[in-house]
Short mmCIF file of C-alpha atoms and ligand atoms in Angstrom, two decimals:
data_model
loop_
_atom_site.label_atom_id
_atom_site.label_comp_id
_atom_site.label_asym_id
_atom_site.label_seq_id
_atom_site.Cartn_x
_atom_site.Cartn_y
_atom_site.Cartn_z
CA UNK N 253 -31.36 10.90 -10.69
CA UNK N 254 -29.84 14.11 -10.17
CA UNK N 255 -29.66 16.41 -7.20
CA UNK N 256 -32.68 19.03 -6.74
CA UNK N 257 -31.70 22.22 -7.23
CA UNK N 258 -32.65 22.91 -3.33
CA UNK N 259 -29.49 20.89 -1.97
CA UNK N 260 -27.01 22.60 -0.55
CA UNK N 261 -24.55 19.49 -0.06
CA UNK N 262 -24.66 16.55 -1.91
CA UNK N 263 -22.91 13.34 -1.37
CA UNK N 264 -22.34 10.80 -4.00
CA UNK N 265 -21.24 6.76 -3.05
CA UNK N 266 -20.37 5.13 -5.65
CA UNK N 267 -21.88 1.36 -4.81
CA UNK N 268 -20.05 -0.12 -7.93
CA UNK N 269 -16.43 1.03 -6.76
CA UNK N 270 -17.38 -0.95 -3.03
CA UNK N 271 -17.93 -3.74 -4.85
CA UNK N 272 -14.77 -3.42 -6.83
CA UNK N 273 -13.06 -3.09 -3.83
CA UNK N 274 -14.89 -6.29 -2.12
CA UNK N 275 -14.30 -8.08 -5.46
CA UNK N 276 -10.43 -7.25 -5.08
CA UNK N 277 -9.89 -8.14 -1.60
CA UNK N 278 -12.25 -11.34 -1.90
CA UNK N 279 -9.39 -12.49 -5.20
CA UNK N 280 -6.13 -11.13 -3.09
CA UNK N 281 -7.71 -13.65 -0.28
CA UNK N 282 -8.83 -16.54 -1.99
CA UNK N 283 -9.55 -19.64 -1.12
CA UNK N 284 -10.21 -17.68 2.11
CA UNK N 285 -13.63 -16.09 2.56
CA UNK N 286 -13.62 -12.20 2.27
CA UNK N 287 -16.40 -10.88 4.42
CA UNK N 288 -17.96 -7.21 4.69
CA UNK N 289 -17.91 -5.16 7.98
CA UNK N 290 -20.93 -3.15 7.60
CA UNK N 291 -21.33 -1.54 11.10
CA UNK N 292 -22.38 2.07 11.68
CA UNK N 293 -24.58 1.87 8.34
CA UNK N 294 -21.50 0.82 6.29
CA UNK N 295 -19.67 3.24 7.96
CA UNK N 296 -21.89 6.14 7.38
CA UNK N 297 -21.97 5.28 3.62
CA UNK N 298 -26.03 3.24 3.37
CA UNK N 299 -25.98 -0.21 4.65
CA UNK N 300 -29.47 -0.54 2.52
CA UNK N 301 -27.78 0.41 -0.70
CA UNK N 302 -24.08 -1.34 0.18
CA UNK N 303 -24.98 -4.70 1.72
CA UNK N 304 -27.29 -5.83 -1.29
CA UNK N 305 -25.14 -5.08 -3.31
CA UNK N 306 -22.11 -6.63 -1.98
CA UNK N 307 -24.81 -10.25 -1.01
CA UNK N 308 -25.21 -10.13 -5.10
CA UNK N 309 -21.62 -9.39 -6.14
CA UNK N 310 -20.97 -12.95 -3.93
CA UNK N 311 -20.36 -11.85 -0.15
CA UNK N 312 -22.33 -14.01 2.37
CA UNK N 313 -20.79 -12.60 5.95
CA UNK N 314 -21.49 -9.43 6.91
CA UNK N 315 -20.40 -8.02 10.39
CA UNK N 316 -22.70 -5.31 12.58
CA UNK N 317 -21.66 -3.66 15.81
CA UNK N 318 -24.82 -3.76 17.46
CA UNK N 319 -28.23 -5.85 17.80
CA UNK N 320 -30.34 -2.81 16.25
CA UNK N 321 -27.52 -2.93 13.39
CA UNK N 322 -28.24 -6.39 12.75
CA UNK N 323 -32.10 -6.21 13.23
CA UNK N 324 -31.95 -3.21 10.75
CA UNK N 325 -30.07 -4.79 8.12
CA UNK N 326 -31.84 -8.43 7.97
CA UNK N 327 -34.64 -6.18 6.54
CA UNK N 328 -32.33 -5.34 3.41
CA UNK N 329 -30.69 -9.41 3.41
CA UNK N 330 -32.81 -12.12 3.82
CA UNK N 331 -30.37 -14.62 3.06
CA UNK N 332 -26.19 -13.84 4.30
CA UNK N 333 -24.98 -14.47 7.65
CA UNK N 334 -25.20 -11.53 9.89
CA UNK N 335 -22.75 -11.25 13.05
CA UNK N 336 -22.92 -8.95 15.53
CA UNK N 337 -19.37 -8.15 17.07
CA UNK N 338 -20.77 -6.55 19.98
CA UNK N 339 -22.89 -9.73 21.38
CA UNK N 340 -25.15 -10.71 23.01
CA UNK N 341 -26.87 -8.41 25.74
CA UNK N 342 -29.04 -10.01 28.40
CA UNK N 343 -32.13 -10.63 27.39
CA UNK N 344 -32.01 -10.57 23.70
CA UNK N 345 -31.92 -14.01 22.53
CA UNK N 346 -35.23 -13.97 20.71
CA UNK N 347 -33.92 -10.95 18.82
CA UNK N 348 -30.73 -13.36 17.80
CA UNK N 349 -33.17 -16.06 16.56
CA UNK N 350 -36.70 -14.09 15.51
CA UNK N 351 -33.65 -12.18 13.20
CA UNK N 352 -31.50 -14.93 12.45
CA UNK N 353 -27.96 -13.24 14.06
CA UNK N 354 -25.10 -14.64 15.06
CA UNK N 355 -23.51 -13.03 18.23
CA UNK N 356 -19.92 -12.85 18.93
CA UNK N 357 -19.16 -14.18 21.99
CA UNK N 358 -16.71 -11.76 23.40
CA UNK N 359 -16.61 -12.81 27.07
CA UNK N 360 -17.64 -15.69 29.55
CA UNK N 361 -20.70 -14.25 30.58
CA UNK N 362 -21.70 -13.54 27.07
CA UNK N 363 -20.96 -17.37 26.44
CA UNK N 364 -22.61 -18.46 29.74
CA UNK N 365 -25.33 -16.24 28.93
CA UNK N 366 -26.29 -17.54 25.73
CA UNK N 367 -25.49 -20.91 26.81
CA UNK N 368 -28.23 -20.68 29.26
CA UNK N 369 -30.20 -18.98 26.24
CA UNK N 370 -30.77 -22.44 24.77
CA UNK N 371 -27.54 -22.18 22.56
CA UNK N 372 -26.77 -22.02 18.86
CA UNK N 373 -24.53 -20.53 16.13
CA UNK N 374 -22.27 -18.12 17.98
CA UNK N 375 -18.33 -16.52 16.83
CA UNK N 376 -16.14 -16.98 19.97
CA UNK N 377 -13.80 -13.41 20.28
CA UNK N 378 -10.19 -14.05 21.85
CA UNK N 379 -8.50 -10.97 23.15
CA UNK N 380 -4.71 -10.98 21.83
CA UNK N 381 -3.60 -7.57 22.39
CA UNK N 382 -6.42 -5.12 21.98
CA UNK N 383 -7.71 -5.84 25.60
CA UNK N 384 -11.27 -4.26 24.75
CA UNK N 385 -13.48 -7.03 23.70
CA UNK N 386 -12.53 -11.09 23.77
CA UNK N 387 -12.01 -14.08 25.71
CA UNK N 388 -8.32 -13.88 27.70
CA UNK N 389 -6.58 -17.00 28.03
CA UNK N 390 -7.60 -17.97 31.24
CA UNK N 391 -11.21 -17.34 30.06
CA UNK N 392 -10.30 -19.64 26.76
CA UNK N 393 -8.74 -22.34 28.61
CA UNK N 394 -12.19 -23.07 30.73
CA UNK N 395 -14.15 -22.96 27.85
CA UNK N 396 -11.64 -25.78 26.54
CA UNK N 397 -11.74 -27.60 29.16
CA UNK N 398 -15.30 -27.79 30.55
CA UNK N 399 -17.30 -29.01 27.48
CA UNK N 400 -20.92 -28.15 29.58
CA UNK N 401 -20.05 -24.36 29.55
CA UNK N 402 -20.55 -24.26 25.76
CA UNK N 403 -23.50 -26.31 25.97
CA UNK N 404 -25.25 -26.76 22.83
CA UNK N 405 -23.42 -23.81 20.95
CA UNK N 406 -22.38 -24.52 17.70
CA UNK N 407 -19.17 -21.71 17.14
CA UNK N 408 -18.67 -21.59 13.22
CA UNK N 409 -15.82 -18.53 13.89
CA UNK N 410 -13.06 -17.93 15.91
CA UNK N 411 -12.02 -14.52 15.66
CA UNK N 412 -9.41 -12.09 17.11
CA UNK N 413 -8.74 -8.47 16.19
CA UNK N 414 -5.50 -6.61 15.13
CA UNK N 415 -4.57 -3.56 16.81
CA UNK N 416 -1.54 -2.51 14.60
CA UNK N 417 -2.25 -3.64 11.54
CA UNK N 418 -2.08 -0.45 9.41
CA UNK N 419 1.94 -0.13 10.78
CA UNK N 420 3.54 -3.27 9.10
CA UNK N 421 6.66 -2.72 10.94
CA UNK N 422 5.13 -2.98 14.31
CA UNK N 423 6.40 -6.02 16.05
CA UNK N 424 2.64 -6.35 17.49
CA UNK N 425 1.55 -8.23 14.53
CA UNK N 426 4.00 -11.05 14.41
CA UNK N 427 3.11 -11.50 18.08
CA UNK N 428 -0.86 -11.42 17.57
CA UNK N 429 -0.24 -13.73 15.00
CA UNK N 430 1.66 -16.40 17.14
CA UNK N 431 -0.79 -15.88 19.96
CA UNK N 432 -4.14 -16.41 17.41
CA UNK N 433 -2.40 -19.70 16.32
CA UNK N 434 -1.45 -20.57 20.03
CA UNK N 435 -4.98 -19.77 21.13
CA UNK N 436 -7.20 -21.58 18.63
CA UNK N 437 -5.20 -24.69 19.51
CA UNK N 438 -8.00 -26.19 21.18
CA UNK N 439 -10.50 -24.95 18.82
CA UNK N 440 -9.16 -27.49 15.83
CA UNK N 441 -12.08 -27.85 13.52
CA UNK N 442 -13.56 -24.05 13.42
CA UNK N 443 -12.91 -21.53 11.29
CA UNK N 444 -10.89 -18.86 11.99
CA UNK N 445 -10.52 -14.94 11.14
CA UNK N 446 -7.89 -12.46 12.50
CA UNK N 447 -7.51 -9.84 9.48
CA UNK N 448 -9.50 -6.60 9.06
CA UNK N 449 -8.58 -4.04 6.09
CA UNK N 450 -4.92 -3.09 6.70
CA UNK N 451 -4.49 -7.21 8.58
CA UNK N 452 -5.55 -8.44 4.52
CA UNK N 453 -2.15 -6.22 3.43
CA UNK N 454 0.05 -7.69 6.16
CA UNK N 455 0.00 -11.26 3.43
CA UNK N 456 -1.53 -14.53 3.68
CA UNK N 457 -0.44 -15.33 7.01
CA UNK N 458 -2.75 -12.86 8.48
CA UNK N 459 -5.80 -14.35 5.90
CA UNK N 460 -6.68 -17.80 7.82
CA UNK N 461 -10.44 -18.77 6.78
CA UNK N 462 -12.16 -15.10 6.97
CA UNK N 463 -10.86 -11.97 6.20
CA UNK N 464 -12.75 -9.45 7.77
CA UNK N 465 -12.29 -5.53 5.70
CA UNK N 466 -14.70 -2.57 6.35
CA UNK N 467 -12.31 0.55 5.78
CA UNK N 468 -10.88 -0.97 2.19
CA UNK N 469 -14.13 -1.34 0.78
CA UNK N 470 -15.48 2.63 1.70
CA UNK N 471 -12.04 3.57 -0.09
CA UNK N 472 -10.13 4.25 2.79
CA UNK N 473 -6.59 3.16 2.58
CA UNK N 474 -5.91 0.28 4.11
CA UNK N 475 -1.66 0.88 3.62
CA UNK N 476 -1.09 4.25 4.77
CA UNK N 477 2.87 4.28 3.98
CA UNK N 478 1.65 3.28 0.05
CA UNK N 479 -0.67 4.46 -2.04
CA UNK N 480 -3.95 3.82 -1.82
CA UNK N 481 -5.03 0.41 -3.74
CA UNK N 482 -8.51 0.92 -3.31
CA UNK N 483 -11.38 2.98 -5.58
CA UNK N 484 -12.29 6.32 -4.10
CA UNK N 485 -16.01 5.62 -3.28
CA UNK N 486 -17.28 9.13 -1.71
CA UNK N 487 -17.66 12.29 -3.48
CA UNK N 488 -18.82 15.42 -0.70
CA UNK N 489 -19.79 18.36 -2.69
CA UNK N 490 -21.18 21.87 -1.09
CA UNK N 491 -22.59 24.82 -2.68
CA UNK N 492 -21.49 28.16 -2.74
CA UNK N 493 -24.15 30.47 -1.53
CA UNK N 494 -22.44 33.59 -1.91
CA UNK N 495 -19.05 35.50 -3.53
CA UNK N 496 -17.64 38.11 -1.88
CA UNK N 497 -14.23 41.00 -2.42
CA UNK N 498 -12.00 41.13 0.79
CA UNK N 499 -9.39 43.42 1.71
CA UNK N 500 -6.40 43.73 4.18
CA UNK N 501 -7.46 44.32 7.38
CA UNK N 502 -10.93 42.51 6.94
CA UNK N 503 -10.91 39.31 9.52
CA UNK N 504 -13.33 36.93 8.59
CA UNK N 505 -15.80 34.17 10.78
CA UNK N 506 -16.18 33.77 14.45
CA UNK N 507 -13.47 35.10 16.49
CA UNK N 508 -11.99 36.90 14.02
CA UNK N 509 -9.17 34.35 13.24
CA UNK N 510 -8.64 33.97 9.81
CA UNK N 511 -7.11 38.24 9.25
CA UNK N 512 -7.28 38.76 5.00
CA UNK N 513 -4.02 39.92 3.94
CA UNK N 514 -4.15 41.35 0.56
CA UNK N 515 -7.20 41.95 -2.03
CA UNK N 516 -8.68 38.81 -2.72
CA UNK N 517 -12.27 36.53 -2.59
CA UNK N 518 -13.98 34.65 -0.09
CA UNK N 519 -16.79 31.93 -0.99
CA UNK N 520 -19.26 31.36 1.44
CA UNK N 521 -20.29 27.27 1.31
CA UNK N 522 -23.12 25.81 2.34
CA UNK N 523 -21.47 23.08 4.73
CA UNK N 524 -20.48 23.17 8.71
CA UNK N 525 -19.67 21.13 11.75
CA UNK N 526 -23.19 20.02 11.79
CA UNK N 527 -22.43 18.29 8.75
CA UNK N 528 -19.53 16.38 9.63
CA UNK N 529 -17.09 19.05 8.18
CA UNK N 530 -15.06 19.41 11.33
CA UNK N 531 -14.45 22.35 13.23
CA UNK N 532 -10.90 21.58 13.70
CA UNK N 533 -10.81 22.47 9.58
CA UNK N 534 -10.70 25.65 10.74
CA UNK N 535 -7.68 27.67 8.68
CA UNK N 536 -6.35 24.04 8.17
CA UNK N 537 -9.01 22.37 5.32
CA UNK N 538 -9.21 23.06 1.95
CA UNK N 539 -11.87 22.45 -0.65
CA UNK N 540 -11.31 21.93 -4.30
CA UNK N 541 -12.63 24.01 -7.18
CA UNK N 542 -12.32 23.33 -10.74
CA UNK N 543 -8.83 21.89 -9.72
CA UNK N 544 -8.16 24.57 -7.76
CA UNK N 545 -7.36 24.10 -4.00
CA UNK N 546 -8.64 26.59 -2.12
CA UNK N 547 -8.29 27.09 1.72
CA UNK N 548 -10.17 27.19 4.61
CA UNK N 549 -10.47 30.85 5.49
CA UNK N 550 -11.51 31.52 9.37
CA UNK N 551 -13.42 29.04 11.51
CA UNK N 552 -15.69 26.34 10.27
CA UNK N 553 -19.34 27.29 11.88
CA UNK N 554 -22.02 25.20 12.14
CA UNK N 555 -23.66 25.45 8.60
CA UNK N 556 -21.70 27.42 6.41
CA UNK N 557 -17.47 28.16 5.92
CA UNK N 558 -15.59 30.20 3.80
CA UNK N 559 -13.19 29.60 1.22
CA UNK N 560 -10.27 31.64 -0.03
CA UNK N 561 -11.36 31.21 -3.72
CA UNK N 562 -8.64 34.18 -4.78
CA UNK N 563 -6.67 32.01 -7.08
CA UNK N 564 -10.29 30.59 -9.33
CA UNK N 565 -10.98 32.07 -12.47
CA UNK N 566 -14.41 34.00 -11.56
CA UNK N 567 -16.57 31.81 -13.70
CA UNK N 568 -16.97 28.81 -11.41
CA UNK N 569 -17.46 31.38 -8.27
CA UNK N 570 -21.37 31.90 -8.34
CA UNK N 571 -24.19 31.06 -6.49
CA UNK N 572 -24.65 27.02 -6.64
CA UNK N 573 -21.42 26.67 -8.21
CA UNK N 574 -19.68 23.61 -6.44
CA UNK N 575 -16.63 22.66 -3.96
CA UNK N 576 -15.69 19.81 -4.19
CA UNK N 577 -14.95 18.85 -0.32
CA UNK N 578 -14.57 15.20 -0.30
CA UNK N 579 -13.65 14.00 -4.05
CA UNK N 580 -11.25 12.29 -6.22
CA UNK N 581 -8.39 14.65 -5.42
CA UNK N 582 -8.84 14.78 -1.75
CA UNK N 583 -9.90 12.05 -0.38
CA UNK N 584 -11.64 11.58 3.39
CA UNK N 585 -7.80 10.46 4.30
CA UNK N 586 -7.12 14.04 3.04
CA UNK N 587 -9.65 15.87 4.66
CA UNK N 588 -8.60 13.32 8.17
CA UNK N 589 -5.27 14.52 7.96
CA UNK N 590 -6.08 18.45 7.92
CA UNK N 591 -8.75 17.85 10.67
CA UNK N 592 -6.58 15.95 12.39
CA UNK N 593 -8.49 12.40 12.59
CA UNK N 594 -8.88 9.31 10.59
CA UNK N 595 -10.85 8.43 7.52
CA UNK N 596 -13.10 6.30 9.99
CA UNK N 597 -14.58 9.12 11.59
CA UNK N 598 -14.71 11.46 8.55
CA UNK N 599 -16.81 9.21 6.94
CA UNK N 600 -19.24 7.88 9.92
CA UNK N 601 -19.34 11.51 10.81
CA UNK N 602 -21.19 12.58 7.92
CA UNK N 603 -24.17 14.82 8.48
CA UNK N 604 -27.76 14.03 8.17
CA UNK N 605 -28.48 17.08 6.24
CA UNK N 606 -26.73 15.80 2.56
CA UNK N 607 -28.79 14.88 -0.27
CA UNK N 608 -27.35 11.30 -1.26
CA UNK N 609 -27.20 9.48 -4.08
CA UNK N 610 -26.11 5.87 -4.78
CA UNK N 611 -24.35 5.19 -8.02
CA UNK N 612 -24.81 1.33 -9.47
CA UNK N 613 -22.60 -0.44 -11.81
CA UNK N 614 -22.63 1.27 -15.21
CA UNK N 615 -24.02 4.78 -13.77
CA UNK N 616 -21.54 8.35 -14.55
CA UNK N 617 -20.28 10.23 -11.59
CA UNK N 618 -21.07 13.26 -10.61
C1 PLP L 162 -14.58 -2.54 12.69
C2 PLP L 162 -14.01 -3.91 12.74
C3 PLP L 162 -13.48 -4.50 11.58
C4 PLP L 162 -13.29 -3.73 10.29
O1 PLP L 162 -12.16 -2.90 10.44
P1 PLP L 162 -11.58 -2.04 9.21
O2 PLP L 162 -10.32 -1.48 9.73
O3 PLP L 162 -12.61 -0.98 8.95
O4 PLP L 162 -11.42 -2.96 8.07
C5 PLP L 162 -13.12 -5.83 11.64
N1 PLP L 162 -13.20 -6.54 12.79
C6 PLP L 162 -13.66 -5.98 13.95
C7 PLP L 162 -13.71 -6.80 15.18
C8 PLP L 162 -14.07 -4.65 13.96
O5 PLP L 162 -14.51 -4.10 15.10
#
């Protein structure tokens, strides 16, 4: 299907290359279980589209941040274990079971809580350095030791989350590590899971029963002092709405702070802060056209920024010809850098306004 000629941005995910990715992690892992962190609407990307997908390539975990998430996506997979890593709020047990969730248990309330709930499948959390969500272990060792405050839960996980994985020289890991084994000591028979995206790169140490990627599978790279070993998945392109001939001392966009220095071209595109393309872009992004980088001229406003398109030939600068802002040759770790973030929140910050599309197995890009 392509785009209709009234989109100004479009925004192709390419399902197959998640997949790929899932596929490759899920063989780097094996025996151990590769499961798909699908929170925030697969991190901006279509849960809808993604999680299918993924359930028929072979995944059958897939992790949610929050109860909606979970309730949301049991609509798209009827069969697949669904966690949610935030857990379980008061009150919402009969959401759990009427959807068939499994909550992390992330404190001793949340374990008392669901205990007093009735019980049932449930992921106990243990804190080992991130000291956001998790048992401590004080917290641990009660659970261990008084059998009644479990109750009738049946934990199939035991989980615990890296907070340095994606710097494999940081001494953090080795000591995360040691604590995770420490900790599950009196947890003998579950299964356990410490490694997200950049944690599945740190070797097989890190893989225990459940690896646990989101990032890796969107295309993100999970091994930011190598190349990236995963398939670009996102393709962000905007439309040029209009061409225009600049001269020195012409300033151009709010506040003036982009001054034009010699005879050149500006392309005004279709895309702004209210789509995700960050204001902090500002005379630091770039776009690319036909191959051709071309910089952010000026501030990024809310709907529309300008290019310095100077150095294209002035066939591809028309009305509707496209930027390419998030492609191939610049990735979101690209566009992260010049805004001065992470891939993470380039891609979950992705506007409402783009027309999407969702390549399958066997479809051409755009
Ligand atoms: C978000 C999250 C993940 C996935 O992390 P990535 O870096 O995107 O792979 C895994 N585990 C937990 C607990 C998370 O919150």
């Amino acid at each position: 299907m392509p785009f209709p000629a009234r989109a100004t941005t479009m925004l192709t995910i390419d399902v197959a290359a998640v997949v790929a990715n899932w596929r490759r992690i899920a063989a780097m892992v094996a025996p151990a279980e590769a499961a798909a962190v699908v929170k925030a609407d697969c991190y901006g990307l279509g849960a809808a589209h993604i999680a299918p997908a993924l359930f028929a390539a072979g995944c059958r975990s897939f992790f949610v941040a929050t109860i909606d998430e979970g309730i949301r996506l049991r609509r798209d997979l009827p069969d697949g274990a669904i966690y949610v890593l935030s857990g379980p709020l008061p009150g919402t047990e009969a959401d759990f079971a009427a959807h068939r969730l499994i909550p992390v248990l992330n404190s001793l309330p949340q374990v008392a809580g669901w205990t007093a709930g009735g019980g049932a499948a449930c992921v106990i959390h243990i804190d080992t350095a991130m000291n956001r969500l998790g048992l401590e272990q004080g917290e641990l060792e009660r659970l261990t030791s008084d059998p009644q405050l479990l109750g009738a839960n049946r934990p199939v996980l035991i989980m615990s989350h890296l907070a340095c994985a994606d710097e494999t020289q940081s001494p953090v890991n080795q000591a995360q590590l040691t604590a995770f084994h420490r900790l599950c000591g009196g947890f003998a028979a579950i299964r356990r899971s410490l490694a997200a995206s950049s944690g599945v790169f740190l070797g097989p140490a890190f893989h225990f029963d459940m690896v646990r990627p989101g990032a890796a599978l969107y295309g993100l790279n999970p091994t930011p002092d190598h190349p990236n070993p995963m398939a670009q998945v996102v393709r962000l392109q905007g439309k040029i709405l209009q061409v225009r001939d600049v001269d020195s001392p012409m300033t151009v966009g709010y506040g003036a702070t982009h001054r034009v220095a010699r005879r050149g071209r500006l392309a005004t595109v279709a895309i702004g802060y209210a789509d995700g393309w960050f204001r902090s872009l500002g005379n630091r992004g770039h776009g690319v056209i036909g191959g051709i980088k071309v910089p952010v001229a000026g501030r990024v406003s809310m709907d529309l920024t300008s290019f310095d398109v100077t150095e294209v030939p002035s066939a591809l600068l028309h009305p509707g010809a496209l930027v390419d802002l998030i492609g191939p040759t610049h990735t979101a770790d690209d566009v992260a850098a010049d805004a001065g973030t992470i891939g993470y929140e380039i891609l979950t910050a992705l506007g409402r306004r783009h027309h999407r599309r969702w390549l399958s197995a066997g479809e051409a890009g755009a």
